[in-house]
Short mmCIF file of C-alpha atoms in Angstrom, two decimals:
data_model
loop_
_atom_site.label_atom_id
_atom_site.label_comp_id
_atom_site.label_asym_id
_atom_site.label_seq_id
_atom_site.Cartn_x
_atom_site.Cartn_y
_atom_site.Cartn_z
CA MET A 20 0.00 0.00 0.00
CA LYS A 21 1.54 3.26 -1.17
CA LEU A 22 0.90 6.68 0.36
CA TYR A 23 1.87 9.86 -1.48
CA ASP A 24 2.87 11.75 1.60
CA TYR A 25 4.11 15.09 2.90
CA ILE A 26 5.56 15.13 6.40
CA LEU A 27 3.96 18.47 7.38
CA SER A 28 0.50 17.63 6.02
CA PRO A 29 -2.04 16.88 8.76
CA SER A 30 -4.21 15.00 6.25
CA CYS A 31 -1.33 12.72 5.27
CA TYR A 32 -0.56 12.26 8.97
CA LYS A 33 -4.12 11.00 9.60
CA VAL A 34 -3.40 8.08 7.28
CA ARG A 35 0.08 7.41 8.65
CA LEU A 36 -1.27 7.57 12.20
CA LEU A 37 -4.17 5.17 11.70
CA ALA A 38 -1.94 2.76 9.75
CA ALA A 39 0.53 2.81 12.66
CA LEU A 40 -2.21 2.29 15.24
CA LEU A 41 -3.59 -0.65 13.24
CA GLY A 42 -0.17 -2.10 12.40
CA ILE A 43 -0.61 -1.72 8.62
CA PRO A 44 2.71 -1.12 6.82
CA LEU A 45 2.72 1.74 4.31
CA GLU A 46 5.14 2.45 1.51
CA LEU A 47 5.71 6.21 1.76
CA ARG A 48 6.42 8.24 -1.36
CA ALA A 49 7.45 11.75 -0.28
CA VAL A 50 5.84 14.56 -2.30
CA ASP A 51 7.66 17.91 -2.45
CA PHE A 52 4.54 19.91 -1.57
CA HIS A 53 6.50 22.94 -0.38
CA PRO A 54 8.41 24.61 -1.87
CA GLY A 55 8.38 22.36 -4.95
CA GLY A 56 4.63 22.24 -5.57
CA GLU A 57 5.04 18.69 -6.83
CA HIS A 58 1.35 17.91 -6.19
CA ARG A 59 0.60 20.27 -9.11
CA THR A 60 2.93 18.55 -11.56
CA PRO A 61 1.50 16.55 -14.48
CA ALA A 62 2.64 13.25 -12.96
CA LEU A 63 0.75 13.85 -9.70
CA LEU A 64 -2.25 15.45 -11.41
CA ALA A 65 -2.51 12.26 -13.46
CA LEU A 66 -3.05 10.41 -10.18
CA ASN A 67 -5.28 13.05 -8.60
CA PRO A 68 -6.69 15.78 -10.86
CA ALA A 69 -7.68 17.75 -7.73
CA GLY A 70 -3.99 18.31 -7.06
CA SER A 71 -4.25 17.44 -3.38
CA ILE A 72 -2.43 15.00 -1.13
CA PRO A 73 -2.57 12.42 0.34
CA ILE A 74 -3.10 9.84 -2.37
CA LEU A 75 -3.36 6.18 -1.33
CA GLU A 76 -2.87 3.33 -3.78
CA ASP A 77 -3.53 -0.33 -3.05
CA ASP A 78 -3.57 -2.59 -6.12
CA ASP A 79 -6.20 -1.06 -8.40
CA LEU A 80 -7.72 1.08 -5.64
CA ARG A 81 -6.75 4.75 -5.72
CA LEU A 82 -8.10 7.10 -3.04
CA THR A 83 -7.68 10.88 -2.87
CA GLU A 84 -9.82 11.72 0.18
CA SER A 85 -8.30 11.09 3.61
CA ALA A 86 -11.67 10.14 5.16
CA ALA A 87 -12.05 7.34 2.60
CA MET A 88 -8.50 6.20 3.40
CA LEU A 89 -9.37 5.97 7.11
CA VAL A 90 -12.48 3.92 6.28
CA TYR A 91 -10.40 1.63 4.06
CA LEU A 92 -7.65 1.03 6.64
CA ALA A 93 -10.15 0.45 9.44
CA SER A 94 -12.18 -1.92 7.26
CA LEU A 95 -9.09 -3.99 6.49
CA LYS A 96 -8.17 -4.53 10.12
CA SER A 97 -10.80 -3.86 12.69
CA SER A 98 -14.49 -3.09 12.80
CA ASP A 99 -14.01 -1.45 16.22
CA TRP A 100 -12.23 1.48 14.63
CA LEU A 101 -14.98 2.00 12.05
CA GLY A 102 -17.40 3.38 14.65
CA ARG A 103 -20.39 1.66 13.11
CA ASP A 104 -21.71 -0.55 15.92
CA THR A 105 -25.18 0.99 15.83
CA ALA A 106 -27.08 3.18 13.39
CA ALA A 107 -26.59 6.18 15.69
CA GLU A 108 -22.88 5.46 16.12
CA ALA A 109 -22.41 5.16 12.35
CA ALA A 110 -24.17 8.47 11.84
CA ARG A 111 -22.10 10.20 14.52
CA THR A 112 -18.92 8.86 12.95
CA GLU A 113 -19.97 10.25 9.56
CA GLN A 114 -20.86 13.54 11.23
CA TRP A 115 -17.30 13.86 12.60
CA LEU A 116 -15.72 12.83 9.29
CA SER A 117 -17.60 15.71 7.67
CA PHE A 118 -16.82 18.02 10.58
CA ALA A 119 -13.13 17.26 9.99
CA GLN A 120 -13.44 19.00 6.61
CA ARG A 121 -14.47 22.15 8.48
CA LEU A 122 -11.35 21.81 10.64
CA THR A 123 -9.23 21.49 7.49
CA ALA A 124 -10.83 24.56 5.94
CA SER A 125 -10.65 26.74 9.07
CA LEU A 126 -7.74 25.69 11.31
CA GLY A 127 -5.87 24.21 8.35
CA GLY A 128 -6.44 27.36 6.32
CA ALA A 129 -5.13 29.55 9.14
CA ARG A 130 -2.11 27.25 9.43
CA LEU A 131 -1.34 27.57 5.70
CA CYS A 132 -1.56 31.37 6.02
CA GLU A 133 0.77 31.44 9.01
CA MET A 134 3.25 28.71 8.05
CA LEU A 135 3.42 28.82 4.25
CA LEU A 136 2.25 32.44 3.79
CA ARG A 137 -0.63 31.33 1.58
CA PRO A 138 -3.19 34.04 0.80
CA GLY A 139 -6.35 34.03 2.89
CA ASP A 140 -8.43 35.99 5.38
CA LEU A 141 -6.54 34.91 8.48
CA ALA A 142 -8.93 36.51 10.98
CA ALA A 143 -11.97 34.87 9.35
CA LEU A 144 -10.22 31.48 9.22
CA GLN A 145 -9.25 31.75 12.89
CA ALA A 146 -12.80 32.75 13.88
CA ALA A 147 -14.21 29.76 12.00
CA GLY A 148 -11.60 27.57 13.68
CA ILE A 149 -12.55 28.82 17.14
CA ALA A 150 -16.24 28.16 16.38
CA ALA A 151 -15.33 24.58 15.39
CA LEU A 152 -13.19 24.09 18.51
CA ARG A 153 -16.05 25.28 20.72
CA GLU A 154 -18.36 22.76 19.05
CA LEU A 155 -15.82 20.01 19.58
CA GLU A 156 -15.28 21.01 23.23
CA ALA A 157 -19.04 20.99 23.91
CA ALA A 158 -19.38 17.55 22.34
CA LEU A 159 -16.44 16.19 24.35
CA VAL A 160 -17.92 17.63 27.57
CA GLU A 161 -21.07 15.63 26.86
CA GLN A 162 -19.03 12.52 26.07
CA ARG A 163 -17.21 12.86 29.39
CA LEU A 164 -20.55 13.23 31.19
CA ARG A 165 -21.56 9.95 29.53
CA GLY A 166 -18.30 8.37 30.72
CA GLU A 167 -16.82 8.14 27.21
CA ARG A 168 -13.35 9.41 26.40
CA PHE A 169 -13.55 9.58 22.61
CA LEU A 170 -15.82 11.26 20.07
CA VAL A 171 -18.37 8.53 19.41
CA ALA A 172 -17.65 5.90 22.06
CA ASP A 173 -15.38 5.00 24.94
CA ARG A 174 -12.96 3.59 22.37
CA PRO A 175 -11.13 5.43 19.60
CA THR A 176 -12.57 5.40 16.09
CA ILE A 177 -11.73 6.93 12.73
CA ALA A 178 -13.77 9.95 13.87
CA ASP A 179 -11.06 10.76 16.41
CA ILE A 180 -8.23 10.25 13.92
CA ALA A 181 -9.99 12.43 11.33
CA CYS A 182 -10.31 15.35 13.77
CA PHE A 183 -7.13 14.95 15.82
CA PRO A 184 -4.35 16.43 13.62
CA TYR A 185 -5.83 19.81 12.67
CA VAL A 186 -7.02 20.36 16.25
CA ALA A 187 -3.64 19.46 17.73
CA LEU A 188 -1.93 21.82 15.25
CA ALA A 189 -4.33 24.75 15.79
CA PRO A 190 -1.54 26.81 17.43
CA ASP A 191 0.34 26.70 14.07
CA GLY A 192 -2.44 28.98 12.80
CA SER A 193 -2.20 31.13 15.95
CA VAL A 194 -5.37 29.64 17.41
CA SER A 195 -4.87 28.84 21.10
CA LEU A 196 -5.98 25.54 22.59
CA ASP A 197 -5.72 26.91 26.14
CA PRO A 198 -9.50 27.46 26.66
CA TYR A 199 -10.54 23.84 26.02
CA PRO A 200 -9.99 21.44 28.95
CA SER A 201 -11.95 18.57 27.40
CA ILE A 202 -10.11 18.90 24.08
CA ARG A 203 -6.83 18.85 26.05
CA LEU A 204 -7.75 15.54 27.70
CA TRP A 205 -8.99 14.07 24.41
CA LEU A 206 -5.76 15.02 22.60
CA ARG A 207 -3.91 13.35 25.43
CA ALA A 208 -6.05 10.19 25.16
CA VAL A 209 -5.27 9.94 21.42
CA ARG A 210 -1.55 10.48 22.07
CA ALA A 211 -1.64 7.75 24.72
CA LEU A 212 -2.88 5.10 22.25
CA PRO A 213 -0.51 2.14 21.78
CA GLY A 214 1.37 2.55 18.52
CA PHE A 215 0.88 6.34 18.37
CA ILE A 216 3.34 8.09 16.05
CA GLU A 217 4.39 11.74 15.94
CA MET A 218 4.49 14.39 13.26
CA PRO A 219 6.31 17.73 13.47
CA GLY A 220 4.31 19.80 15.98
CA ILE A 221 2.62 16.80 17.62
CA HIS A 222 4.87 15.02 20.06
CA ARG A 223 4.36 11.78 21.93
CA LEU A 224 3.73 11.62 25.68
CA HIS A 225 7.24 11.40 27.11
CA GLU A 226 5.84 10.63 30.54
CA LEU A 227 4.63 7.23 29.31
CA LYS A 228 8.24 6.09 29.11
CA PRO A 229 10.41 5.78 32.21
CA GLU A 230 12.93 8.51 32.78
CA PRO A 231 16.08 7.78 30.77
CA VAL A 232 18.91 6.71 33.06
CA HIS A 233 22.28 8.19 32.17
CA GLY A 234 24.82 5.58 31.23
CA ALA A 235 22.37 2.69 31.52
CA GLU A 236 22.70 1.66 27.88
CA GLY A 237 24.23 2.67 24.63
CA GLU A 238 27.25 4.22 26.29
CA PRO A 239 30.49 3.57 24.48
CA ALA A 240 32.73 1.21 26.39
CA MET B 14 -3.16 42.52 42.25
CA PRO B 15 -5.29 44.45 39.76
CA SER B 16 -8.41 42.62 40.92
CA THR B 17 -11.10 45.17 41.70
CA ASP B 18 -13.29 43.17 44.04
CA ALA B 19 -10.42 41.97 46.23
CA ALA B 20 -11.57 38.36 45.99
CA PRO B 21 -9.36 36.48 48.42
CA LEU B 22 -9.29 33.44 46.16
CA THR B 23 -9.53 33.08 42.39
CA PRO B 24 -10.99 29.94 40.79
CA LEU B 25 -8.44 28.47 38.37
CA ALA B 26 -9.79 25.17 37.06
CA LEU B 27 -11.94 22.15 37.83
CA SER B 28 -10.28 19.18 39.49
CA GLU B 29 -11.62 16.73 36.90
CA ASP B 30 -9.86 18.64 34.12
CA LEU B 31 -6.48 18.05 35.77
CA PRO B 32 -6.01 14.32 36.46
CA PRO B 33 -2.74 13.05 37.96
CA ALA B 34 0.34 13.43 35.71
CA THR B 35 -1.06 16.35 33.68
CA VAL B 36 -0.36 20.06 33.31
CA MET B 37 -2.58 22.88 32.05
CA PRO B 38 -2.06 26.56 31.20
CA ILE B 39 -3.63 29.16 33.49
CA TRP B 40 -3.91 32.91 32.93
CA THR B 41 -3.43 35.06 36.01
CA PRO B 42 -3.10 38.84 36.39
CA GLU B 43 0.60 38.30 37.16
CA GLY B 44 1.12 36.36 33.95
CA PRO B 45 0.72 32.88 32.51
CA MET B 46 1.13 29.97 34.92
CA ALA B 47 1.33 26.20 34.57
CA LEU B 48 -0.96 24.28 36.90
CA TRP B 49 0.09 20.66 37.30
CA ARG B 50 -0.72 17.57 39.31
CA SER B 51 1.93 15.00 40.12
CA VAL B 52 1.46 11.25 39.80
CA GLY B 53 0.98 11.19 43.56
CA GLY B 54 -1.77 13.81 43.25
CA THR B 55 0.03 16.91 44.59
CA LEU B 56 -1.08 20.17 42.95
CA SER B 57 1.44 22.87 42.05
CA LEU B 58 1.39 26.21 40.28
CA ALA B 59 4.52 27.44 38.48
CA ALA B 60 5.32 30.37 36.24
CA ASP B 61 4.65 29.19 32.68
CA ARG B 62 8.17 29.84 31.44
CA CYS B 63 11.20 27.60 31.60
CA PRO B 64 14.15 29.73 32.76
CA HIS B 65 16.40 27.93 30.27
CA ARG B 66 14.92 28.96 26.91
CA GLY B 67 11.55 30.50 27.78
CA MET B 68 9.42 27.57 26.59
CA ARG B 69 5.99 27.33 28.20
CA LEU B 70 6.12 24.70 30.93
CA SER B 71 2.42 23.98 30.29
CA HIS B 72 3.61 22.39 27.02
CA GLY B 73 5.72 20.06 29.14
CA PHE B 74 5.02 16.81 30.89
CA VAL B 75 4.67 15.41 34.39
CA ARG B 76 6.71 12.36 35.27
CA GLY B 77 6.52 11.21 38.87
CA GLU B 78 6.64 14.25 41.14
CA ALA B 79 8.35 16.61 38.67
CA LEU B 80 7.28 18.92 35.84
CA SER B 81 9.58 18.74 32.82
CA CYS B 82 10.03 21.20 29.99
CA ILE B 83 9.23 19.77 26.55
CA TYR B 84 12.17 21.59 24.97
CA HIS B 85 15.30 20.26 26.74
CA GLY B 86 13.80 18.29 29.60
CA TRP B 87 14.81 20.52 32.49
CA SER B 88 12.62 19.32 35.33
CA TYR B 89 11.30 21.14 38.38
CA ASP B 90 9.94 20.07 41.72
CA GLN B 91 6.77 21.34 43.39
CA GLY B 92 8.70 24.20 44.99
CA GLY B 93 9.98 25.35 41.58
CA ARG B 94 13.55 24.18 42.06
CA CYS B 95 15.35 22.66 39.06
CA LEU B 96 16.00 18.98 39.74
CA ARG B 97 17.67 17.81 36.57
CA ILE B 98 19.28 19.04 33.36
CA PRO B 99 19.41 16.05 30.99
CA ALA B 100 22.23 17.48 28.87
CA HIS B 101 24.38 17.63 32.00
CA PRO B 102 23.46 14.43 33.79
CA ASP B 103 26.27 14.69 36.32
CA LEU B 104 25.49 18.26 37.28
CA GLU B 105 23.59 19.04 40.44
CA PRO B 106 21.54 22.05 39.22
CA PRO B 107 22.37 25.15 41.25
CA ALA B 108 19.64 26.29 43.65
CA SER B 109 19.43 29.58 41.76
CA ILE B 110 17.73 27.82 38.82
CA ARG B 111 14.07 27.93 39.75
CA VAL B 112 10.64 28.96 38.56
CA ALA B 113 8.32 31.20 40.56
CA THR B 114 5.49 29.30 42.19
CA GLY B 115 2.09 30.16 43.63
CA SER B 116 -0.21 28.68 46.25
CA VAL B 117 -3.29 26.67 45.34
CA LEU B 118 -6.14 25.10 47.27
CA GLU B 119 -8.55 22.42 46.13
CA ALA B 120 -12.06 22.01 47.53
CA GLY B 121 -15.32 20.68 46.20
CA GLY B 122 -13.80 19.80 42.85
CA VAL B 123 -12.51 23.33 42.21
CA ILE B 124 -8.87 24.46 42.24
CA TRP B 125 -8.33 27.98 43.62
CA ARG B 126 -5.44 30.38 43.57
CA ALA B 127 -4.65 31.18 47.18
CA ARG B 128 -2.76 34.15 48.50
CA ALA B 129 0.12 33.41 50.83
CA ASP B 130 -0.87 36.33 53.06
CA ASP B 131 -4.53 35.31 53.34
CA PRO B 132 -5.73 32.28 55.30
CA SER B 133 -9.19 32.25 53.64
CA LEU B 134 -10.64 28.90 52.73
CA PRO B 135 -12.42 28.40 49.40
CA PRO B 136 -16.18 28.97 49.50
CA ASP B 137 -18.37 25.93 49.90
CA PHE B 138 -21.31 25.21 47.56
CA PRO B 139 -23.41 22.52 49.23
CA GLY B 140 -25.69 20.73 46.80
CA PHE B 141 -23.64 21.72 43.73
CA VAL B 142 -20.94 19.93 41.76
CA PRO B 143 -18.65 21.21 38.99
CA LEU B 144 -19.92 20.68 35.44
CA ARG B 145 -17.47 22.37 33.06
CA SER B 146 -15.31 25.43 32.43
CA LEU B 147 -15.92 27.77 29.47
CA SER B 148 -14.15 30.85 28.17
CA PHE B 149 -16.28 33.86 27.26
CA ALA B 150 -14.98 36.65 25.01
CA VAL B 151 -16.73 39.21 27.23
CA SER B 152 -16.37 40.54 30.76
CA ARG B 153 -17.98 39.15 33.88
CA ASP B 154 -20.39 42.10 33.96
CA VAL B 155 -21.77 41.25 30.52
CA ILE B 156 -22.20 37.60 31.54
CA SER B 157 -23.97 38.66 34.70
CA ARG B 158 -26.38 40.93 32.80
CA THR B 159 -27.07 38.25 30.21
CA LEU B 160 -27.66 35.55 32.80
CA GLY B 161 -29.94 37.86 34.78
CA GLY B 162 -28.92 36.12 37.99
CA GLU B 163 -27.74 37.48 41.28
CA SER B 164 -24.31 37.98 42.76
CA ALA B 165 -23.42 35.55 45.53
CA GLY B 166 -20.06 36.98 46.48
CA PRO B 167 -17.02 38.32 44.66
CA GLY B 168 -16.92 36.72 41.21
CA ILE B 169 -19.76 34.33 42.04
CA LEU B 170 -23.11 34.37 40.19
CA LYS B 171 -26.24 32.39 40.89
CA GLY B 172 -28.83 31.86 38.19
CA THR B 173 -30.85 29.36 36.21
CA LEU B 174 -29.88 27.49 33.05
CA ALA B 175 -32.21 25.01 31.31
CA GLY B 176 -34.44 25.05 34.39
CA SER B 177 -31.65 24.06 36.78
CA ALA B 178 -30.12 26.26 39.46
CA VAL B 179 -26.49 26.98 38.60
CA ILE B 180 -23.50 28.73 40.11
CA LEU B 181 -20.94 30.49 37.92
CA LEU B 182 -17.46 31.08 39.31
CA CYS B 183 -15.95 33.87 37.24
CA ALA B 184 -12.26 34.62 36.73
CA GLU B 185 -11.25 37.66 34.72
CA GLN B 186 -8.87 36.80 31.89
CA ALA B 187 -6.73 38.76 29.46
CA GLU B 188 -8.23 41.45 27.22
CA GLY B 189 -11.67 41.65 28.79
CA THR B 190 -12.43 37.94 28.49
CA SER B 191 -13.63 35.65 31.27
CA LEU B 192 -13.23 32.08 32.37
CA ILE B 193 -16.39 30.59 33.86
CA HIS B 194 -16.50 27.49 36.02
CA LEU B 195 -20.06 26.22 35.92
CA LEU B 196 -21.56 24.29 38.86
CA ALA B 197 -24.78 22.30 38.52
CA PRO B 198 -27.02 20.65 41.11
CA ALA B 199 -25.43 17.52 42.54
CA ASP B 200 -28.67 15.60 42.01
CA ALA B 201 -29.08 16.59 38.34
CA THR B 202 -29.55 13.67 35.97
CA LEU B 203 -27.28 13.08 32.99
CA ASP B 204 -29.87 14.61 30.66
CA GLN B 205 -30.16 17.67 32.91
CA ARG B 206 -26.38 18.10 33.02
CA ILE B 207 -26.19 17.93 29.25
CA ALA B 208 -29.06 20.44 29.01
CA VAL B 209 -27.23 22.83 31.37
CA SER B 210 -24.02 22.48 29.35
CA ARG B 211 -25.93 23.31 26.16
CA ALA B 212 -27.69 26.24 27.82
CA ALA B 213 -24.27 27.57 28.83
CA GLU B 214 -23.35 27.59 25.12
CA THR B 215 -26.53 29.56 24.44
CA LEU B 216 -25.68 31.95 27.28
CA ARG B 217 -22.25 32.50 25.76
CA ARG B 218 -23.67 33.19 22.29
CA ALA B 219 -26.11 35.67 23.80
CA ALA B 220 -23.45 37.38 25.92
CA GLU B 221 -20.99 37.63 23.04
CA THR B 222 -23.51 38.92 20.51
CA GLY B 223 -25.08 41.38 22.94
CA THR B 224 -28.46 39.68 22.99
CA THR B 225 -30.28 40.50 26.20
CA GLU B 226 -32.51 37.44 26.30
CA ALA B 227 -31.56 35.14 29.14
CA ALA B 228 -30.54 31.65 28.15
CA ALA B 229 -32.80 30.03 30.72
#
């Protein structure tokens, strides 16, 4: 399975992250998104006329939407991650997959303005991002009241993976995460999952590993 | 202290939002602080700036009884003293390397900023339990007018949301914004708690858009 990938892309990271959590090996093909603009070259446009990444290829299957990639990976390995146990759960999962597109447009748009100096109305993107974060916080408050740590259940699903990266990287677009205690705990719960991997700007939970002991190993003789 | 009502204690956060081995950012009139709880459960409040390179300590992590900076791993004890500099493992950090700390008290599921010179205990709210904290982009006065409730002490409002009695603990934040810690009746059902949480969202929309209608 081959992923056309860019290390700083939160949408590519969604796919890398879920693959890591599920133990699915990926062949990564790095795309020079910035500064090269390789996603707009004829070779990449031939794979995805929309000119976006990620692109996932598996045999004759070619996917260009990250939500579909999450569904595919989860379907290969584990129905638990699909978030489709009941009709209501399936609908809530779909709701969050669509909501994730709002996060991409708002928080992701602000991030592109701030990090890659792309044109855009930064203040409007940040305001839309804050509105989305408030919605997410309110939903997570209700989940906590129900005794559930994740977006649609007390177990992680593709809904969490779809929303996690752009929320975690909101500060890249100068949108603070300080006002959201339930989002903070949810981000932590995702980062605590076995098999979690990092991307630049999203680090692992160092406290889950014991404190390194100086000279205990790897010291030259 | 620029506080105008001379509240002896300021509500900082809800206990449930700070489980053991976590850290959270707190705004105070003296500047940003990092509120953290050790694995053993001890609460501490430290200036939110590592003296090494200025990184926010609230971006850091709690391992055991120490708060560590995410940048280079300098770690601090509950009194603010530097315990360890990973790049210099054989060095005993000098006592002069420390972060400023503050006093905190925890009661009834709420964490309060205490003042060293004031022995006041946090107020008690029998029959109420913490529900959630929310930030409002308006001042406490605007929230009070929008809620239409009554003052029950410095920074404390009583009112009704979604038909339930509520208490709002208000802390002034930067640039005219407010942090509200919402308390709901202890005997409220799950559905009632969710309804109060949603009504608080409505209250915030009304307060921020200048609508005078109460959210109740």
